[in-house]
Amino acid sequence: MTNPLLSDWTGPFSLPPFGALQDDDFAPAFEAALTEARANIRAISDNPEAPSFANTIEAMEGAEALLDRVAGVFYNLSGADSTPAREALMRDLAPKMAAFSSEVTMNRALFERIDTLWQGREGLGLAPEQARVLELYHQMFVRAGAALDGEAANRMAAIKERLAVLSTAFSQNLLADERDWFRPLTEADLEGLPEFVVAAAHAAGQERGQDGPVLTLNRSLIVPFLQFSPRRDLREIAYEAWVARGANGGETDNRENAAEILRLREERAHLLGFANFAAFKLDTEMAKTPDQVRDLLMRVWAPATAKAEADAATLTAMMHADGINTDLEAWDWRYYSEKRRVAEHDFDEAALKPYLSLDAMIGAAFDTASRLFGLEFREIDGPFYHPDVRGWEVTRKGKHVAVFLGDYFARASKRSGAWCSAMRSQKKLGGETAPIVVNVCNFTKGAPALLSYDDARTLFHEFGHALHQMLSDVTYQFISGTSVARDFVELPSQLYEHWLEVPAVLEKHARHWKTGEPMPKALLDKLLAASTYDQGFATVEYVASALVDLEFHDGPAPSDPMAKQDEVLAAIGLPKAIRMRHATPHFAHVFSGDGYSAGYYSYMWSEVMDADAFAAFEEAGDVFDPVTADRLEQFILSAGGSRPADELYLEFRGKMPGVEALLKGRGLLEPA
């Protein structure tokens, strides 16, 4: 039987043939794709003709086309709909894919061809985009160790293989802990909870095959439980289980994995001549140096902790008034903060949710993209990779732009969090290729699904990433979409969140799921007035995580990461009742791959820009100003990595921003 992964995909929009795929198809497809890719790379490196941009760089752009296609499907499914077979194959593939990557980037003959082009680049007559692609290929090979010889080269390859194994294990351990923990709840345990939390607990019980409601470690369930449950004993149990992911002992414990990952990263940096991994990682980012990152984080830390400490005193007083005469703990913060929000802002999250149905918020995100960029969305039929997944064709003025897939609901087979990926990236080389873009979230399923405001913000955030992929307009896949500096990649996503706070967007789309009535103006006003509420807490838990990540990598690798984590938090004075957003054993951003390692700060680096970028629309007098939207698309969303990130931002805005806009946006600036 023909393997559907290796056949031409002839269905609508050349989507993967999801309905025909079996888990057993993936291993032979990877084997065939790797064989083809190796042959293509060998043909390039052994080419007797003098190197040219066409026979080297452009040839490499297509050398792994089949492998990209197979991997694009498999790794999306492995994160969003894992099975034991897929997890086993992930473990098997990790060292093989790392070994293949090393074969390519440490192929001396291939590197010599690229280096020859780089050294003679001024005489090649390259277009600006081609020059940028050559620069980035050369940079990638050098940073991968292509210039190393002998034992150093062998050691670099071994390090990368081991890191791939460890990061895969880290991810799978975390998924196992999240999947396996749940706590049955009695009807008495549900007392005091809003109906939407009760419904979510019952839905989680059904999904886990239980007779009654359960509490799970899915964020969309556990966070509202911590917000609303009056049972302090249950809040403590739930919170401690949540933060213990990856640190429960046994086969799924991630602490030693984290320690070995940090040791290997340091060794990798030393082999390449860098003082430490942070110096290596940041060398190609906008921030450039660890000191620049630390300066930004500490400028935010001081006002954030001051605000958080003042809030903690207020919440402690509320708790004492309830007769609980002890210290405020991490499992108390969300509960008393929610009570305070109701008291001070007359704003109740439970009253808001009926106006934030999933369908309404998808409509709001689509409508905003239509008003800004002229995009249109038409829902299409599957089958897709899971029954929960929905699909849309994206067009503009009748022309196909992309296929967008939305996978919104939590399930045991899906890792936690939310993300955007591309099963196929945009490019023009070899013919126009339109992207297939996926947003994955972990919202609680319901009839209908009702979102918290934080959930709605997450939906807008991930759709901002999707726009970066869908509106990409470059020739080379290597610089397509989100292939930009890590501390620039969050700009489009965080910028898009601002439109959720635009009154006109909420007035149009935030309608009661039963009656269709718009959100009452009084409730809308309270929502917007409370938009910076509890930002001391949110900023502190984030910056604490970013600083720990930075200190893990800016210096010798710690022999005991947990002790180092405690040392960093003590040095910066983390308030007692707040913990890191992501403790080390479940810090997937940092340890499930290199993407955000020494780079978790990038959300805040991008936030400095997104606050300033949205101000450009406000200064134009219209948050849907077409001229500003055109500039945003031209210089940010369509440009990919075709130019350095700071150049692109300067083209869009005309200046680089300061931290003040961020502090103002988070409500952390003292009144003048």
Coordinates of C-alpha atoms in Angstrom, one line a residue, residues 118-385:
W118 CA 30.1 34.5 1.7
Q119 CA 33.6 35.7 1.2
G120 CA 32.9 36.8 -2.4
R121 CA 29.3 38.1 -1.7
E122 CA 30.0 41.6 -3.0
G123 CA 30.6 40.3 -6.5
L124 CA 27.7 38.0 -6.8
G125 CA 25.1 40.6 -7.7
L126 CA 22.6 39.3 -5.2
A127 CA 19.2 40.9 -4.6
P128 CA 18.8 42.2 -1.0
E129 CA 16.7 39.1 0.1
Q130 CA 19.3 36.7 -1.4
A131 CA 22.1 38.5 0.4
R132 CA 20.2 38.2 3.6
V133 CA 19.6 34.5 3.1
L134 CA 23.3 33.9 2.3
E135 CA 24.2 35.8 5.5
L136 CA 21.9 33.6 7.6
Y137 CA 23.0 30.3 6.1
H138 CA 26.6 31.2 6.7
Q139 CA 25.8 32.2 10.3
M140 CA 23.8 29.0 10.9
F141 CA 26.6 26.8 9.7
V142 CA 29.3 28.6 11.8
R143 CA 27.1 28.6 14.9
A144 CA 26.4 24.9 14.3
G145 CA 30.1 24.1 14.4
A146 CA 30.9 23.8 10.7
A147 CA 34.3 25.4 11.3
L148 CA 35.3 22.9 14.0
D149 CA 37.7 20.0 13.3
G150 CA 38.5 16.6 14.6
E151 CA 37.5 15.8 18.2
A152 CA 35.8 19.2 18.6
A153 CA 33.5 18.5 15.7
N154 CA 32.7 15.0 16.9
R155 CA 31.9 16.3 20.3
M156 CA 29.6 19.0 19.0
A157 CA 27.6 16.4 17.0
A158 CA 27.4 14.2 20.1
I159 CA 26.2 17.1 22.3
K160 CA 23.4 18.0 19.8
E161 CA 22.2 14.4 19.7
R162 CA 22.1 14.1 23.5
L163 CA 20.3 17.5 23.8
A164 CA 17.7 16.3 21.4
V165 CA 17.1 13.1 23.5
L166 CA 16.9 15.1 26.7
S167 CA 14.6 17.8 25.4
T168 CA 12.2 15.1 24.1
A169 CA 12.3 13.3 27.4
F170 CA 11.6 16.6 29.2
S171 CA 8.5 17.3 27.1
Q172 CA 7.2 13.8 27.4
N173 CA 7.7 13.7 31.2
L174 CA 5.8 16.9 31.5
L175 CA 3.0 15.7 29.4
A176 CA 2.8 12.4 31.4
D177 CA 2.6 14.3 34.7
E178 CA -0.1 16.6 33.3
R179 CA -2.1 13.7 31.8
D180 CA -1.9 11.3 34.8
W181 CA -2.8 13.6 37.7
F182 CA -6.4 14.3 38.5
R183 CA -8.4 14.6 41.7
P184 CA -12.1 13.4 41.9
L185 CA -14.4 16.0 43.3
T186 CA -17.5 15.6 45.3
E187 CA -20.5 17.9 45.0
A188 CA -19.5 19.4 48.3
D189 CA -16.1 20.2 46.8
L190 CA -17.9 22.2 44.0
E191 CA -19.7 24.5 46.4
G192 CA -19.0 28.2 45.8
L193 CA -17.7 27.6 42.3
P194 CA -19.3 29.4 39.3
E195 CA -21.3 27.2 37.0
F196 CA -18.7 27.4 34.2
V197 CA -16.1 25.9 36.6
V198 CA -18.5 23.2 37.7
A199 CA -19.3 22.3 34.1
A200 CA -15.6 22.2 33.2
A201 CA -14.9 19.8 36.1
H202 CA -17.7 17.5 34.9
A203 CA -16.5 17.7 31.3
A204 CA -13.0 16.8 32.5
G205 CA -14.4 13.8 34.4
Q206 CA -16.1 12.5 31.3
E207 CA -12.9 13.0 29.3
R208 CA -10.9 11.0 31.9
G209 CA -13.6 8.3 32.0
Q210 CA -14.7 9.1 35.6
D211 CA -18.2 8.9 37.0
G212 CA -18.1 12.5 38.4
P213 CA -16.3 15.8 38.2
V214 CA -12.5 15.9 38.5
L215 CA -9.8 18.6 38.8
T216 CA -7.0 18.3 36.3
L217 CA -3.8 20.2 35.7
N218 CA -5.1 21.9 32.6
R219 CA -4.7 25.6 33.0
S220 CA -8.2 26.5 31.8
L221 CA -9.6 24.4 34.7
I222 CA -7.1 24.8 37.5
V223 CA -6.7 28.6 37.3
P224 CA -10.4 29.3 37.7
F225 CA -10.6 26.7 40.5
L226 CA -7.8 28.6 42.3
Q227 CA -9.7 31.9 41.7
F228 CA -13.1 30.8 42.9
S229 CA -12.8 27.8 45.3
P230 CA -13.5 28.8 48.9
R231 CA -11.8 25.6 50.0
R232 CA -8.3 26.6 51.0
D233 CA -7.3 22.9 51.6
L234 CA -8.3 22.0 48.1
R235 CA -6.6 25.0 46.6
E236 CA -3.4 24.0 48.3
I237 CA -3.6 20.4 47.0
A238 CA -4.4 21.6 43.5
Y239 CA -1.7 24.3 43.4
E240 CA 1.1 22.1 44.8
A241 CA 0.2 19.4 42.2
W242 CA 0.3 22.0 39.5
V243 CA 3.7 23.4 40.4
A244 CA 5.2 19.9 41.0
R245 CA 4.9 18.8 37.4
G246 CA 8.2 17.3 36.4
A247 CA 9.4 17.1 40.0
N248 CA 7.5 14.1 41.4
G249 CA 10.3 11.6 41.4
G250 CA 10.5 8.4 39.3
E251 CA 10.7 8.1 35.6
T252 CA 9.0 11.5 34.8
D253 CA 11.2 13.6 37.0
N254 CA 12.9 16.4 35.0
R255 CA 15.4 17.8 37.5
E256 CA 18.4 15.7 36.3
N257 CA 17.4 16.3 32.7
A258 CA 17.5 20.0 33.3
A259 CA 21.0 19.8 34.9
E260 CA 22.4 17.8 32.0
I261 CA 20.9 20.1 29.4
L262 CA 22.5 23.1 31.1
R263 CA 25.9 21.4 31.2
L264 CA 25.8 20.4 27.6
R265 CA 24.7 23.9 26.5
E266 CA 27.6 25.4 28.3
E267 CA 30.0 22.9 26.7
R268 CA 28.5 23.7 23.3
A269 CA 29.1 27.4 23.8
H270 CA 32.7 26.9 24.8
L271 CA 33.4 24.8 21.7
L272 CA 32.3 27.8 19.7
G273 CA 34.4 30.2 21.6
F274 CA 31.8 31.9 23.8
A275 CA 32.1 32.5 27.5
N276 CA 28.7 30.9 28.2
F277 CA 25.5 29.8 26.6
A278 CA 23.7 33.1 27.1
A279 CA 26.5 35.0 25.3
F280 CA 26.2 32.5 22.4
K281 CA 22.4 32.6 22.2
L282 CA 22.0 36.3 22.5
D283 CA 24.8 37.2 20.0
T284 CA 22.3 37.0 17.1
E285 CA 19.2 38.4 18.9
M286 CA 18.1 42.1 19.2
A287 CA 19.3 42.2 22.8
K288 CA 22.9 41.1 21.9
T289 CA 24.2 40.6 25.5
P290 CA 23.0 39.2 28.8
D291 CA 23.6 42.6 30.4
Q292 CA 21.1 44.2 28.1
V293 CA 18.5 41.6 29.0
R294 CA 19.2 41.9 32.7
D295 CA 18.9 45.7 32.5
L296 CA 15.5 45.5 31.0
L297 CA 14.2 42.9 33.4
M298 CA 15.5 44.7 36.5
R299 CA 14.0 48.0 35.3
V300 CA 10.7 46.3 35.3
W301 CA 11.3 44.2 38.4
A302 CA 11.5 47.1 40.9
P303 CA 8.1 48.8 40.2
A304 CA 6.5 45.3 39.7
T305 CA 7.6 44.0 43.1
A306 CA 6.6 47.3 44.8
K307 CA 3.1 46.9 43.4
A308 CA 3.0 43.2 44.2
E309 CA 4.1 43.7 47.8
A310 CA 1.4 46.4 48.3
D311 CA -1.2 44.1 46.8
A312 CA 0.0 41.2 49.1
A313 CA -0.6 43.4 52.1
T314 CA -4.2 44.1 51.0
L315 CA -4.9 40.4 50.2
T316 CA -3.4 39.3 53.6
A317 CA -5.8 41.7 55.4
M318 CA -8.7 40.2 53.5
M319 CA -7.7 36.7 54.4
H320 CA -7.3 37.7 58.1
A321 CA -10.8 39.2 58.0
D322 CA -12.0 35.7 56.9
G323 CA -10.5 34.4 60.2
I324 CA -7.4 32.8 58.5
N325 CA -4.6 34.3 60.6
T326 CA -1.6 33.0 58.8
D327 CA 0.6 34.2 56.0
L328 CA -0.7 34.6 52.5
E329 CA 0.4 31.7 50.4
A330 CA 0.6 31.1 46.6
W331 CA -2.6 29.1 46.6
D332 CA -4.4 32.1 48.3
W333 CA -3.4 34.8 45.9
R334 CA -5.8 34.2 43.0
Y335 CA -8.7 33.6 45.3
Y336 CA -8.4 36.8 47.3
S337 CA -7.3 38.8 44.2
E338 CA -10.6 37.7 42.5
K339 CA -12.6 38.8 45.6
R340 CA -10.8 42.1 45.7
R341 CA -11.5 42.7 42.0
V342 CA -15.2 42.2 42.6
A343 CA -15.1 44.5 45.5
E344 CA -13.0 47.3 44.0
H345 CA -14.1 47.1 40.4
D346 CA -17.5 45.5 40.8
F347 CA -16.2 43.2 38.2
D348 CA -16.9 39.5 38.2
E349 CA -15.1 37.1 35.8
A350 CA -18.1 34.7 35.9
A351 CA -20.4 37.5 34.7
L352 CA -18.1 38.1 31.7
K353 CA -17.8 34.6 30.3
P354 CA -21.3 34.4 28.7
Y355 CA -20.2 37.2 26.4
L356 CA -16.9 35.6 25.4
S357 CA -18.0 32.4 23.6
L358 CA -15.2 30.7 21.6
D359 CA -17.1 31.3 18.3
A360 CA -17.6 35.0 19.2
M361 CA -13.9 35.5 19.9
I362 CA -12.8 33.6 16.7
G363 CA -15.2 36.0 14.9
A364 CA -13.6 39.0 16.6
A365 CA -10.1 37.9 15.7
F366 CA -11.1 37.3 12.1
D367 CA -13.0 40.6 11.8
T368 CA -10.0 42.5 13.2
A369 CA -7.8 40.9 10.5
S370 CA -10.3 41.8 7.9
R371 CA -10.5 45.4 8.9
L372 CA -6.7 45.7 9.2
F373 CA -5.5 43.6 6.3
G374 CA -8.5 42.8 4.1
L375 CA -8.5 39.1 4.9
E376 CA -11.6 36.9 4.5
F377 CA -12.2 33.6 6.2
R378 CA -14.4 30.8 4.9
E379 CA -14.8 27.6 7.0
I380 CA -13.9 24.4 5.2
D381 CA -14.6 20.8 5.9
G382 CA -12.1 18.2 7.1
P383 CA -11.1 15.6 7.9
F384 CA -8.4 17.2 10.0
Y385 CA -6.1 15.5 12.4

